[in-house]
Amino acid sequence: MSKLVDNLINNNLIPLKPYESARRLYSGGQDWLNANESPFSNHYEVDSSNFNRYPSCQPDDVVENYARYAGVNPKQLMVTRGADEGIELLIRTFCTPGQDNILICPPTYGMYAISAETCDVGVKKVLLNDDFSLDIEGICNTDNVNVVFICAPNNPTGTPVAKSQLQTVLNHFANSALVVVDEAYIEFDAQSTWVDALADYPNLVILRTLSKAFALAGLRCGFTLANEPVINALMKVIAPYPIPEPVAQIAATALSAQNIQRLDEQVNIINNEKQRLTDALAKIDEFTLVGDTKANFVLFRYGQSAELMAYLVSKGMLIRDQSKQVNLQHCLRVTVGSPEQNDRLLGLIDEFRSQTGASK
Ligand SMILES: Cc1ncc(COP(=O)(O)O)c(C=O)c1O
């Protein structure tokens, strides 16, 4: 860093490194099974006739269409630049820098901690139990917390969160913290949504995205669902023009009745492929499946995970190494791809095992 930058930079940013997103780690590759994206690429068209104008802060048709899709009132919803912006806005709106904390339950999605750290907000960690359920006692014994992040289904373990556990957490923090349920992968386990509980819990917040089942990771469009007072507070912090006009047009189209039917069909296909991939990985002697498969990925443990990862990368097959996450030593996460990609992955694993002399 230059001397000027060294002198000026926010002190709390000095120890931080940029988030190692899947796309930052590997820019090349042929098969991308490392970011839990959809294998489907759907076609959209945009109308550029209004591109000389600033867009609406919260485009009406996107708000209305998503509210209808999710079964909430449009006033209970905010559109953001991906669910990641929702995470950051929640922290900036409800935590005072240098003073307040969020609570996370690792192993889990990395952006909760990164966003908090960049905002100089503390991160309290209560590890998941060995079976990846919530450590309720640990969570309820943690004080001075303003926002609790719970990912369900959890990334990278693919596990759901039991209803009774979440109810306990919501009740425990009823008067002291927001409980944010990150439902980025909810379409793959649709009946587990917490959307119907919004009316019962003023402290419940739900995060959603178009990046996963909707096959629009490149669009950067997400949603925060909550009761009106929470949404109104977040509106104080969101940028004036957060949703670019082309994003709004495509998001509104993706949320039409016809395209939601297509979404359901694509989710079915991915869930069927997930079962096939899971069965095939489970049959490999030295592999142990880890967690559950409620999302669009499979997690497994393998003693030679580092060597296998390097081999797959050398063949342009990108998956995600999770072995640095707490309690996930030697674990690799594979996004469910197209049937061809999944077959290629299984073929490469087979090849690697024969080269290293593993039994068939
Ligand atoms: C659990 C979870 N939440 C949020 C996100 C980010 O979603 P978005 O692309 O909408 O920012 C991801 C992306 O991988 C995720 O896994």
mmCIF file of C-alpha atoms and ligand atoms in Angstrom:
data_model
loop_
_atom_site.group_PDB
_atom_site.id
_atom_site.type_symbol
_atom_site.label_atom_id
_atom_site.label_comp_id
_atom_site.label_asym_id
_atom_site.label_seq_id
_atom_site.Cartn_x
_atom_site.Cartn_y
_atom_site.Cartn_z
ATOM 1 C CA MET A 1 0.000 0.000 0.000
ATOM 2 C CA SER A 2 1.159 3.610 -0.551
ATOM 3 C CA LYS A 3 2.088 5.742 2.444
ATOM 4 C CA LEU A 4 -0.929 7.970 1.818
ATOM 5 C CA VAL A 5 -3.257 4.975 1.816
ATOM 6 C CA ASP A 6 -1.532 3.556 4.913
ATOM 7 C CA ASN A 7 -2.147 6.829 6.737
ATOM 8 C CA LEU A 8 -5.723 7.310 5.633
ATOM 9 C CA ILE A 9 -7.249 3.831 5.628
ATOM 10 C CA ASN A 10 -9.861 3.018 8.237
ATOM 11 C CA ASN A 11 -7.929 1.260 11.029
ATOM 12 C CA ASN A 12 -10.356 -1.637 11.237
ATOM 13 C CA LEU A 13 -9.738 -2.469 7.554
ATOM 14 C CA ILE A 14 -5.969 -2.956 7.916
ATOM 15 C CA PRO A 15 -6.064 -6.684 8.833
ATOM 16 C CA LEU A 16 -8.800 -7.537 6.290
ATOM 17 C CA LYS A 17 -8.282 -9.298 2.971
ATOM 18 C CA PRO A 18 -10.739 -9.115 0.044
ATOM 19 C CA TYR A 19 -13.312 -11.925 0.189
ATOM 20 C CA GLU A 20 -12.140 -14.954 -1.759
ATOM 21 C CA SER A 21 -15.276 -15.391 -3.849
ATOM 22 C CA ALA A 22 -15.463 -18.348 -6.204
ATOM 23 C CA ARG A 23 -14.982 -16.058 -9.193
ATOM 24 C CA ARG A 24 -11.999 -14.260 -7.655
ATOM 25 C CA LEU A 25 -10.230 -17.518 -6.792
ATOM 26 C CA TYR A 26 -10.409 -18.968 -10.317
ATOM 27 C CA SER A 27 -11.144 -16.855 -13.349
ATOM 28 C CA GLY A 28 -10.591 -19.585 -15.969
ATOM 29 C CA GLY A 29 -11.996 -23.083 -15.984
ATOM 30 C CA GLN A 30 -14.511 -24.833 -18.132
ATOM 31 C CA ASP A 31 -17.049 -26.186 -15.650
ATOM 32 C CA TRP A 32 -18.050 -23.889 -12.810
ATOM 33 C CA LEU A 33 -19.436 -25.984 -10.008
ATOM 34 C CA ASN A 34 -17.983 -23.754 -7.289
ATOM 35 C CA ALA A 35 -20.462 -20.911 -6.666
ATOM 36 C CA ASN A 36 -23.834 -22.670 -6.344
ATOM 37 C CA GLU A 37 -25.059 -21.069 -9.553
ATOM 38 C CA SER A 38 -27.745 -22.576 -11.763
ATOM 39 C CA PRO A 39 -26.661 -24.592 -14.813
ATOM 40 C CA PHE A 40 -29.526 -23.001 -16.776
ATOM 41 C CA SER A 41 -28.967 -19.891 -18.854
ATOM 42 C CA ASN A 42 -32.292 -18.247 -19.705
ATOM 43 C CA HIS A 43 -32.777 -15.581 -22.375
ATOM 44 C CA TYR A 44 -34.000 -12.035 -21.599
ATOM 45 C CA GLU A 45 -34.395 -8.840 -23.607
ATOM 46 C CA VAL A 46 -34.252 -5.266 -22.344
ATOM 47 C CA ASP A 47 -35.783 -2.005 -23.552
ATOM 48 C CA SER A 48 -33.144 0.743 -23.503
ATOM 49 C CA SER A 49 -35.506 3.638 -24.220
ATOM 50 C CA ASN A 50 -35.306 4.938 -20.621
ATOM 51 C CA PHE A 51 -31.624 4.393 -19.953
ATOM 52 C CA ASN A 52 -31.035 8.182 -19.978
ATOM 53 C CA ARG A 53 -33.112 8.393 -16.754
ATOM 54 C CA TYR A 54 -32.202 7.373 -13.201
ATOM 55 C CA PRO A 55 -34.089 4.230 -12.226
ATOM 56 C CA SER A 56 -36.672 3.920 -9.483
ATOM 57 C CA CYS A 57 -35.177 3.177 -6.031
ATOM 58 C CA GLN A 58 -37.604 0.283 -5.569
ATOM 59 C CA PRO A 59 -39.087 -0.615 -8.985
ATOM 60 C CA ASP A 60 -42.848 -1.174 -8.523
ATOM 61 C CA ASP A 61 -43.198 -4.168 -10.821
ATOM 62 C CA VAL A 62 -40.240 -5.988 -9.225
ATOM 63 C CA VAL A 63 -41.599 -5.288 -5.725
ATOM 64 C CA GLU A 64 -45.134 -6.356 -6.654
ATOM 65 C CA ASN A 65 -44.093 -9.466 -8.567
ATOM 66 C CA TYR A 66 -41.727 -10.679 -5.836
ATOM 67 C CA ALA A 67 -44.274 -9.912 -3.093
ATOM 68 C CA ARG A 68 -46.829 -12.025 -4.982
ATOM 69 C CA TYR A 69 -44.296 -14.826 -5.513
ATOM 70 C CA ALA A 70 -43.183 -14.830 -1.851
ATOM 71 C CA GLY A 71 -46.671 -14.308 -0.392
ATOM 72 C CA VAL A 72 -45.927 -11.058 1.465
ATOM 73 C CA ASN A 73 -47.285 -7.521 1.380
ATOM 74 C CA PRO A 74 -45.215 -5.234 -0.924
ATOM 75 C CA LYS A 75 -44.519 -3.054 2.141
ATOM 76 C CA GLN A 76 -42.730 -6.000 3.757
ATOM 77 C CA LEU A 77 -40.065 -6.130 1.067
ATOM 78 C CA MET A 78 -36.954 -4.333 -0.115
ATOM 79 C CA VAL A 79 -35.113 -5.009 -3.401
ATOM 80 C CA THR A 80 -31.317 -4.969 -3.127
ATOM 81 C CA ARG A 81 -28.138 -5.580 -5.147
ATOM 82 C CA GLY A 82 -28.178 -9.276 -4.334
ATOM 83 C CA ALA A 83 -28.833 -10.741 -0.890
ATOM 84 C CA ASP A 84 -25.280 -9.620 -0.048
ATOM 85 C CA GLU A 85 -26.398 -5.987 -0.053
ATOM 86 C CA GLY A 86 -29.265 -6.974 2.273
ATOM 87 C CA ILE A 87 -26.719 -8.445 4.707
ATOM 88 C CA GLU A 88 -24.634 -5.279 4.662
ATOM 89 C CA LEU A 89 -27.629 -2.945 5.012
ATOM 90 C CA LEU A 90 -28.922 -4.909 8.009
ATOM 91 C CA ILE A 91 -25.550 -4.540 9.716
ATOM 92 C CA ARG A 92 -25.159 -0.852 8.852
ATOM 93 C CA THR A 93 -28.722 -0.053 9.913
ATOM 94 C CA PHE A 94 -28.893 -2.020 13.158
ATOM 95 C CA CYS A 95 -25.326 -2.097 14.518
ATOM 96 C CA THR A 96 -23.250 0.813 15.830
ATOM 97 C CA PRO A 97 -19.607 0.505 14.691
ATOM 98 C CA GLY A 98 -17.065 -0.199 17.422
ATOM 99 C CA GLN A 99 -19.833 -1.117 19.840
ATOM 100 C CA ASP A 100 -22.365 -3.707 18.637
ATOM 101 C CA ASN A 101 -22.106 -7.325 17.481
ATOM 102 C CA ILE A 102 -23.690 -9.810 15.142
ATOM 103 C CA LEU A 103 -23.969 -13.520 15.922
ATOM 104 C CA ILE A 104 -23.160 -16.208 13.361
ATOM 105 C CA CYS A 105 -23.121 -20.016 13.523
ATOM 106 C CA PRO A 106 -20.120 -21.418 11.602
ATOM 107 C CA PRO A 107 -19.525 -23.240 9.395
ATOM 108 C CA THR A 108 -21.707 -20.900 7.379
ATOM 109 C CA TYR A 109 -21.792 -18.310 4.595
ATOM 110 C CA GLY A 110 -18.749 -16.023 4.784
ATOM 111 C CA MET A 111 -20.282 -12.656 3.959
ATOM 112 C CA TYR A 112 -21.972 -12.107 7.339
ATOM 113 C CA ALA A 113 -18.582 -11.850 9.051
ATOM 114 C CA ILE A 114 -16.916 -9.959 6.177
ATOM 115 C CA SER A 115 -19.669 -7.336 6.079
ATOM 116 C CA ALA A 116 -19.542 -6.894 9.857
ATOM 117 C CA GLU A 117 -15.746 -6.590 9.863
ATOM 118 C CA THR A 118 -15.737 -3.947 7.133
ATOM 119 C CA CYS A 119 -18.280 -1.965 9.211
ATOM 120 C CA ASP A 120 -16.221 -2.344 12.442
ATOM 121 C CA VAL A 121 -18.993 -4.425 13.986
ATOM 122 C CA GLY A 122 -18.040 -7.376 16.221
ATOM 123 C CA VAL A 123 -18.707 -10.991 15.227
ATOM 124 C CA LYS A 124 -19.702 -13.453 17.955
ATOM 125 C CA LYS A 125 -19.504 -17.090 16.855
ATOM 126 C CA VAL A 126 -21.487 -20.010 18.241
ATOM 127 C CA LEU A 127 -20.432 -23.099 16.294
ATOM 128 C CA LEU A 128 -23.060 -25.463 14.958
ATOM 129 C CA ASN A 129 -23.337 -28.779 16.824
ATOM 130 C CA ASP A 130 -21.631 -31.872 15.359
ATOM 131 C CA ASP A 131 -24.838 -32.725 13.455
ATOM 132 C CA PHE A 132 -24.953 -29.088 12.193
ATOM 133 C CA SER A 133 -28.038 -28.243 14.247
ATOM 134 C CA LEU A 134 -28.014 -24.929 16.151
ATOM 135 C CA ASP A 135 -26.346 -24.850 19.568
ATOM 136 C CA ILE A 136 -29.381 -23.268 21.203
ATOM 137 C CA GLU A 137 -27.835 -22.984 24.640
ATOM 138 C CA GLY A 138 -24.734 -21.303 23.233
ATOM 139 C CA ILE A 139 -26.821 -18.899 21.154
ATOM 140 C CA CYS A 140 -29.144 -17.958 24.008
ATOM 141 C CA ASN A 141 -26.207 -17.431 26.354
ATOM 142 C CA THR A 142 -24.623 -14.871 24.029
ATOM 143 C CA ASP A 143 -25.393 -11.287 24.962
ATOM 144 C CA ASN A 144 -24.834 -7.879 23.381
ATOM 145 C CA VAL A 145 -25.960 -9.037 19.951
ATOM 146 C CA ASN A 146 -28.057 -6.908 17.575
ATOM 147 C CA VAL A 147 -28.413 -9.205 14.562
ATOM 148 C CA VAL A 148 -28.356 -13.025 14.501
ATOM 149 C CA PHE A 149 -27.692 -14.615 11.091
ATOM 150 C CA ILE A 150 -29.050 -18.112 10.498
ATOM 151 C CA CYS A 151 -28.650 -19.660 7.078
ATOM 152 C CA ALA A 152 -31.382 -22.177 6.178
ATOM 153 C CA PRO A 153 -30.644 -24.277 4.207
ATOM 154 C CA ASN A 154 -27.124 -23.600 5.391
ATOM 155 C CA ASN A 155 -24.250 -22.976 3.005
ATOM 156 C CA PRO A 156 -21.986 -25.027 2.886
ATOM 157 C CA THR A 157 -23.578 -27.871 4.908
ATOM 158 C CA GLY A 158 -26.907 -28.015 3.030
ATOM 159 C CA THR A 159 -28.682 -28.592 6.336
ATOM 160 C CA PRO A 160 -32.132 -27.260 7.304
ATOM 161 C CA VAL A 161 -32.843 -25.636 10.663
ATOM 162 C CA ALA A 162 -35.485 -27.310 12.850
ATOM 163 C CA LYS A 163 -38.604 -25.227 13.327
ATOM 164 C CA SER A 164 -38.542 -25.583 17.120
ATOM 165 C CA GLN A 165 -34.914 -24.372 17.252
ATOM 166 C CA LEU A 166 -35.641 -21.259 15.215
ATOM 167 C CA GLN A 167 -38.748 -20.533 17.291
ATOM 168 C CA THR A 168 -36.631 -20.667 20.439
ATOM 169 C CA VAL A 169 -34.093 -18.250 18.945
ATOM 170 C CA LEU A 170 -36.800 -15.844 17.727
ATOM 171 C CA ASN A 171 -38.503 -15.846 21.129
ATOM 172 C CA HIS A 172 -35.248 -15.492 23.044
ATOM 173 C CA PHE A 173 -34.240 -12.390 21.035
ATOM 174 C CA ALA A 174 -37.781 -10.995 20.718
ATOM 175 C CA ASN A 175 -36.861 -7.738 22.467
ATOM 176 C CA SER A 176 -33.138 -7.549 21.822
ATOM 177 C CA ALA A 177 -32.079 -8.625 18.303
ATOM 178 C CA LEU A 178 -33.194 -9.212 14.738
ATOM 179 C CA VAL A 179 -33.031 -12.839 13.633
ATOM 180 C CA VAL A 180 -32.161 -13.002 9.939
ATOM 181 C CA VAL A 181 -33.002 -16.272 8.191
ATOM 182 C CA ASP A 182 -30.988 -16.436 4.983
ATOM 183 C CA GLU A 183 -33.175 -18.332 2.514
ATOM 184 C CA ALA A 184 -30.912 -17.958 -0.530
ATOM 185 C CA TYR A 185 -31.510 -21.653 -1.392
ATOM 186 C CA ILE A 186 -35.130 -21.938 -0.268
ATOM 187 C CA GLU A 187 -36.541 -22.908 -3.691
ATOM 188 C CA PHE A 188 -34.740 -26.259 -3.390
ATOM 189 C CA ASP A 189 -36.606 -26.971 -0.124
ATOM 190 C CA ALA A 190 -39.605 -24.690 -0.613
ATOM 191 C CA GLN A 191 -41.853 -25.952 2.191
ATOM 192 C CA SER A 192 -39.276 -24.914 4.814
ATOM 193 C CA THR A 193 -39.687 -21.157 4.293
ATOM 194 C CA TRP A 194 -40.272 -18.889 7.300
ATOM 195 C CA VAL A 195 -42.244 -16.353 5.303
ATOM 196 C CA ASP A 196 -45.557 -17.233 6.962
ATOM 197 C CA ALA A 197 -44.052 -16.479 10.383
ATOM 198 C CA LEU A 198 -43.388 -12.791 9.607
ATOM 199 C CA ALA A 199 -46.750 -11.850 11.124
ATOM 200 C CA ASP A 200 -45.845 -13.586 14.403
ATOM 201 C CA TYR A 201 -42.307 -12.288 14.902
ATOM 202 C CA PRO A 202 -41.533 -8.552 14.599
ATOM 203 C CA ASN A 203 -37.815 -9.434 14.861
ATOM 204 C CA LEU A 204 -37.799 -11.922 11.940
ATOM 205 C CA VAL A 205 -36.035 -10.944 8.685
ATOM 206 C CA ILE A 206 -35.727 -13.199 5.625
ATOM 207 C CA LEU A 207 -33.148 -12.871 2.857
ATOM 208 C CA ARG A 208 -33.850 -14.111 -0.665
ATOM 209 C CA THR A 209 -32.067 -13.915 -4.023
ATOM 210 C CA LEU A 210 -32.491 -14.392 -7.765
ATOM 211 C CA SER A 211 -28.897 -15.740 -7.914
ATOM 212 C CA LYS A 212 -29.583 -19.421 -7.255
ATOM 213 C CA ALA A 213 -32.811 -21.160 -8.398
ATOM 214 C CA PHE A 214 -33.780 -18.203 -10.613
ATOM 215 C CA ALA A 215 -30.489 -18.646 -12.514
ATOM 216 C CA LEU A 216 -29.647 -14.926 -12.395
ATOM 217 C CA ALA A 217 -26.426 -14.648 -10.373
ATOM 218 C CA GLY A 218 -25.078 -12.192 -12.947
ATOM 219 C CA LEU A 219 -28.052 -9.875 -12.418
ATOM 220 C CA ARG A 220 -27.261 -9.053 -8.759
ATOM 221 C CA CYS A 221 -30.796 -8.887 -7.407
ATOM 222 C CA GLY A 222 -31.969 -9.949 -3.948
ATOM 223 C CA PHE A 223 -34.747 -9.257 -1.482
ATOM 224 C CA THR A 224 -35.077 -8.533 2.218
ATOM 225 C CA LEU A 225 -38.449 -9.504 3.688
ATOM 226 C CA ALA A 226 -39.455 -8.149 7.096
ATOM 227 C CA ASN A 227 -42.158 -6.253 8.916
ATOM 228 C CA GLU A 228 -42.681 -2.650 7.892
ATOM 229 C CA PRO A 229 -40.733 -0.935 10.710
ATOM 230 C CA VAL A 230 -37.604 -2.943 9.803
ATOM 231 C CA ILE A 231 -38.006 -2.190 6.082
ATOM 232 C CA ASN A 232 -38.544 1.526 6.820
ATOM 233 C CA ALA A 233 -35.322 1.647 8.853
ATOM 234 C CA LEU A 234 -33.364 -0.078 6.047
ATOM 235 C CA MET A 235 -34.767 2.439 3.549
ATOM 236 C CA LYS A 236 -32.871 5.183 5.382
ATOM 237 C CA VAL A 237 -29.577 3.529 4.463
ATOM 238 C CA ILE A 238 -30.045 2.060 0.975
ATOM 239 C CA ALA A 239 -28.547 4.057 -1.914
ATOM 240 C CA PRO A 240 -30.942 6.251 -3.926
ATOM 241 C CA TYR A 241 -30.611 4.182 -7.135
ATOM 242 C CA PRO A 242 -29.551 0.691 -6.072
ATOM 243 C CA ILE A 243 -31.284 -1.283 -8.840
ATOM 244 C CA PRO A 244 -30.088 -0.512 -12.389
ATOM 245 C CA GLU A 245 -32.903 -0.217 -14.959
ATOM 246 C CA PRO A 246 -31.828 -3.327 -16.992
ATOM 247 C CA VAL A 247 -31.742 -5.338 -13.732
ATOM 248 C CA ALA A 248 -35.249 -4.156 -12.828
ATOM 249 C CA GLN A 249 -36.613 -5.082 -16.265
ATOM 250 C CA ILE A 250 -35.100 -8.566 -16.214
ATOM 251 C CA ALA A 251 -36.078 -9.218 -12.581
ATOM 252 C CA ALA A 252 -39.705 -8.241 -13.274
ATOM 253 C CA THR A 253 -39.774 -10.569 -16.291
ATOM 254 C CA ALA A 254 -38.160 -13.432 -14.354
ATOM 255 C CA LEU A 255 -40.957 -13.088 -11.800
ATOM 256 C CA SER A 256 -43.832 -13.380 -14.302
ATOM 257 C CA ALA A 257 -46.226 -16.302 -13.791
ATOM 258 C CA GLN A 258 -44.876 -18.077 -16.874
ATOM 259 C CA ASN A 259 -41.262 -17.760 -15.783
ATOM 260 C CA ILE A 260 -42.063 -18.923 -12.262
ATOM 261 C CA GLN A 261 -43.446 -22.080 -13.833
ATOM 262 C CA ARG A 262 -40.142 -22.463 -15.705
ATOM 263 C CA LEU A 263 -38.308 -21.893 -12.403
ATOM 264 C CA ASP A 264 -40.279 -24.755 -10.820
ATOM 265 C CA GLU A 265 -39.383 -27.037 -13.729
ATOM 266 C CA GLN A 266 -35.701 -26.131 -13.508
ATOM 267 C CA VAL A 267 -35.662 -26.658 -9.720
ATOM 268 C CA ASN A 268 -37.163 -30.126 -10.259
ATOM 269 C CA ILE A 269 -34.477 -30.983 -12.777
ATOM 270 C CA ILE A 270 -31.714 -29.751 -10.447
ATOM 271 C CA ASN A 271 -33.169 -31.646 -7.483
ATOM 272 C CA ASN A 272 -33.288 -34.863 -9.566
ATOM 273 C CA GLU A 273 -29.701 -34.360 -10.741
ATOM 274 C CA LYS A 274 -28.700 -33.652 -7.128
ATOM 275 C CA GLN A 275 -30.084 -37.025 -6.106
ATOM 276 C CA ARG A 276 -28.167 -38.763 -8.914
ATOM 277 C CA LEU A 277 -24.920 -36.956 -8.023
ATOM 278 C CA THR A 278 -25.388 -37.629 -4.294
ATOM 279 C CA ASP A 279 -25.990 -41.353 -4.923
ATOM 280 C CA ALA A 280 -22.892 -41.581 -7.133
ATOM 281 C CA LEU A 281 -20.640 -39.757 -4.630
ATOM 282 C CA ALA A 282 -22.006 -41.834 -1.732
ATOM 283 C CA LYS A 283 -20.910 -45.028 -3.532
ATOM 284 C CA ILE A 284 -17.264 -43.970 -3.586
ATOM 285 C CA ASP A 285 -15.527 -45.875 -0.774
ATOM 286 C CA GLU A 286 -13.275 -43.157 0.576
ATOM 287 C CA PHE A 287 -15.891 -40.377 0.344
ATOM 288 C CA THR A 288 -18.209 -39.482 3.225
ATOM 289 C CA LEU A 289 -21.167 -37.246 2.528
ATOM 290 C CA VAL A 290 -21.337 -34.416 5.040
ATOM 291 C CA GLY A 291 -24.429 -32.497 6.164
ATOM 292 C CA ASP A 292 -27.574 -32.633 4.041
ATOM 293 C CA THR A 293 -28.586 -31.786 0.474
ATOM 294 C CA LYS A 294 -31.451 -29.305 0.944
ATOM 295 C CA ALA A 295 -29.797 -26.738 -1.363
ATOM 296 C CA ASN A 296 -28.239 -27.131 -4.847
ATOM 297 C CA PHE A 297 -24.906 -28.574 -3.743
ATOM 298 C CA VAL A 298 -23.357 -31.658 -2.159
ATOM 299 C CA LEU A 299 -20.616 -31.598 0.495
ATOM 300 C CA PHE A 300 -18.257 -34.533 1.018
ATOM 301 C CA ARG A 301 -15.132 -35.402 2.991
ATOM 302 C CA TYR A 302 -12.156 -37.090 1.382
ATOM 303 C CA GLY A 303 -8.695 -37.642 2.872
ATOM 304 C CA GLN A 304 -7.011 -36.493 -0.343
ATOM 305 C CA SER A 305 -9.230 -33.446 -0.817
ATOM 306 C CA ALA A 306 -6.323 -31.091 -1.595
ATOM 307 C CA GLU A 307 -4.871 -33.408 -4.265
ATOM 308 C CA LEU A 308 -8.291 -34.054 -5.809
ATOM 309 C CA MET A 309 -9.048 -30.331 -5.848
ATOM 310 C CA ALA A 310 -5.739 -29.575 -7.602
ATOM 311 C CA TYR A 311 -6.423 -32.340 -10.148
ATOM 312 C CA LEU A 312 -9.925 -31.057 -10.916
ATOM 313 C CA VAL A 313 -8.678 -27.460 -11.275
ATOM 314 C CA SER A 314 -5.986 -28.655 -13.704
ATOM 315 C CA LYS A 315 -8.805 -30.137 -15.815
ATOM 316 C CA GLY A 316 -10.899 -26.944 -15.730
ATOM 317 C CA MET A 317 -13.423 -28.482 -13.315
ATOM 318 C CA LEU A 318 -13.927 -25.941 -10.536
ATOM 319 C CA ILE A 319 -15.484 -26.982 -7.240
ATOM 320 C CA ARG A 320 -15.169 -25.296 -3.835
ATOM 321 C CA ASP A 321 -12.661 -26.285 -1.171
ATOM 322 C CA GLN A 322 -14.338 -25.896 2.235
ATOM 323 C CA SER A 323 -11.553 -27.506 4.256
ATOM 324 C CA LYS A 324 -10.544 -24.247 5.952
ATOM 325 C CA GLN A 325 -13.988 -23.832 7.500
ATOM 326 C CA VAL A 326 -14.325 -24.897 11.110
ATOM 327 C CA ASN A 327 -15.251 -28.605 11.460
ATOM 328 C CA LEU A 328 -15.036 -29.139 7.692
ATOM 329 C CA GLN A 329 -11.478 -30.459 7.387
ATOM 330 C CA HIS A 330 -10.958 -32.251 4.049
ATOM 331 C CA CYS A 331 -14.402 -31.201 2.799
ATOM 332 C CA LEU A 332 -15.197 -30.243 -0.794
ATOM 333 C CA ARG A 333 -18.477 -28.719 -2.006
ATOM 334 C CA VAL A 334 -19.865 -29.446 -5.452
ATOM 335 C CA THR A 335 -22.648 -27.390 -7.031
ATOM 336 C CA VAL A 336 -25.153 -29.517 -8.953
ATOM 337 C CA GLY A 337 -24.472 -28.783 -12.615
ATOM 338 C CA SER A 338 -25.989 -29.942 -15.887
ATOM 339 C CA PRO A 339 -26.136 -33.739 -16.414
ATOM 340 C CA GLU A 340 -23.079 -33.432 -18.682
ATOM 341 C CA GLN A 341 -21.096 -31.453 -16.112
ATOM 342 C CA ASN A 342 -22.017 -33.858 -13.315
ATOM 343 C CA ASP A 343 -20.978 -36.810 -15.501
ATOM 344 C CA ARG A 344 -17.691 -35.106 -16.347
ATOM 345 C CA LEU A 345 -17.045 -34.440 -12.654
ATOM 346 C CA LEU A 346 -17.732 -38.081 -11.742
ATOM 347 C CA GLY A 347 -15.489 -39.234 -14.616
ATOM 348 C CA LEU A 348 -12.623 -37.000 -13.438
ATOM 349 C CA ILE A 349 -12.979 -38.234 -9.854
ATOM 350 C CA ASP A 350 -12.801 -41.786 -11.169
ATOM 351 C CA GLU A 351 -9.720 -40.919 -13.220
ATOM 352 C CA PHE A 352 -8.013 -39.337 -10.194
ATOM 353 C CA ARG A 353 -8.741 -42.350 -8.039
ATOM 354 C CA SER A 354 -7.389 -44.806 -10.609
ATOM 355 C CA GLN A 355 -4.202 -42.733 -10.966
ATOM 356 C CA THR A 356 -3.675 -42.728 -7.214
ATOM 357 C CA GLY A 357 -4.379 -46.457 -7.029
ATOM 358 C CA ALA A 358 -7.633 -46.246 -5.043
ATOM 359 C CA SER A 359 -9.791 -49.370 -5.058
ATOM 360 C CA LYS A 360 -12.764 -49.327 -7.403
HETATM 361 C C1 LIG B 1 -26.297 -18.337 1.955
HETATM 362 C C2 LIG B 1 -26.082 -17.275 0.953
HETATM 363 N N1 LIG B 1 -26.627 -16.069 1.149
HETATM 364 C C3 LIG B 1 -26.453 -15.071 0.263
HETATM 365 C C4 LIG B 1 -25.698 -15.265 -0.878
HETATM 366 C C5 LIG B 1 -25.481 -14.107 -1.798
HETATM 367 O O1 LIG B 1 -26.525 -13.994 -2.665
HETATM 368 P P1 LIG B 1 -26.527 -12.844 -3.773
HETATM 369 O O2 LIG B 1 -25.898 -13.406 -5.008
HETATM 370 O O3 LIG B 1 -27.983 -12.544 -3.961
HETATM 371 O O4 LIG B 1 -25.782 -11.672 -3.235
HETATM 372 C C6 LIG B 1 -25.121 -16.509 -1.127
HETATM 373 C C7 LIG B 1 -24.302 -16.726 -2.325
HETATM 374 O O5 LIG B 1 -23.635 -17.697 -2.502
HETATM 375 C C8 LIG B 1 -25.311 -17.539 -0.181
HETATM 376 O O6 LIG B 1 -24.757 -18.742 -0.347
#
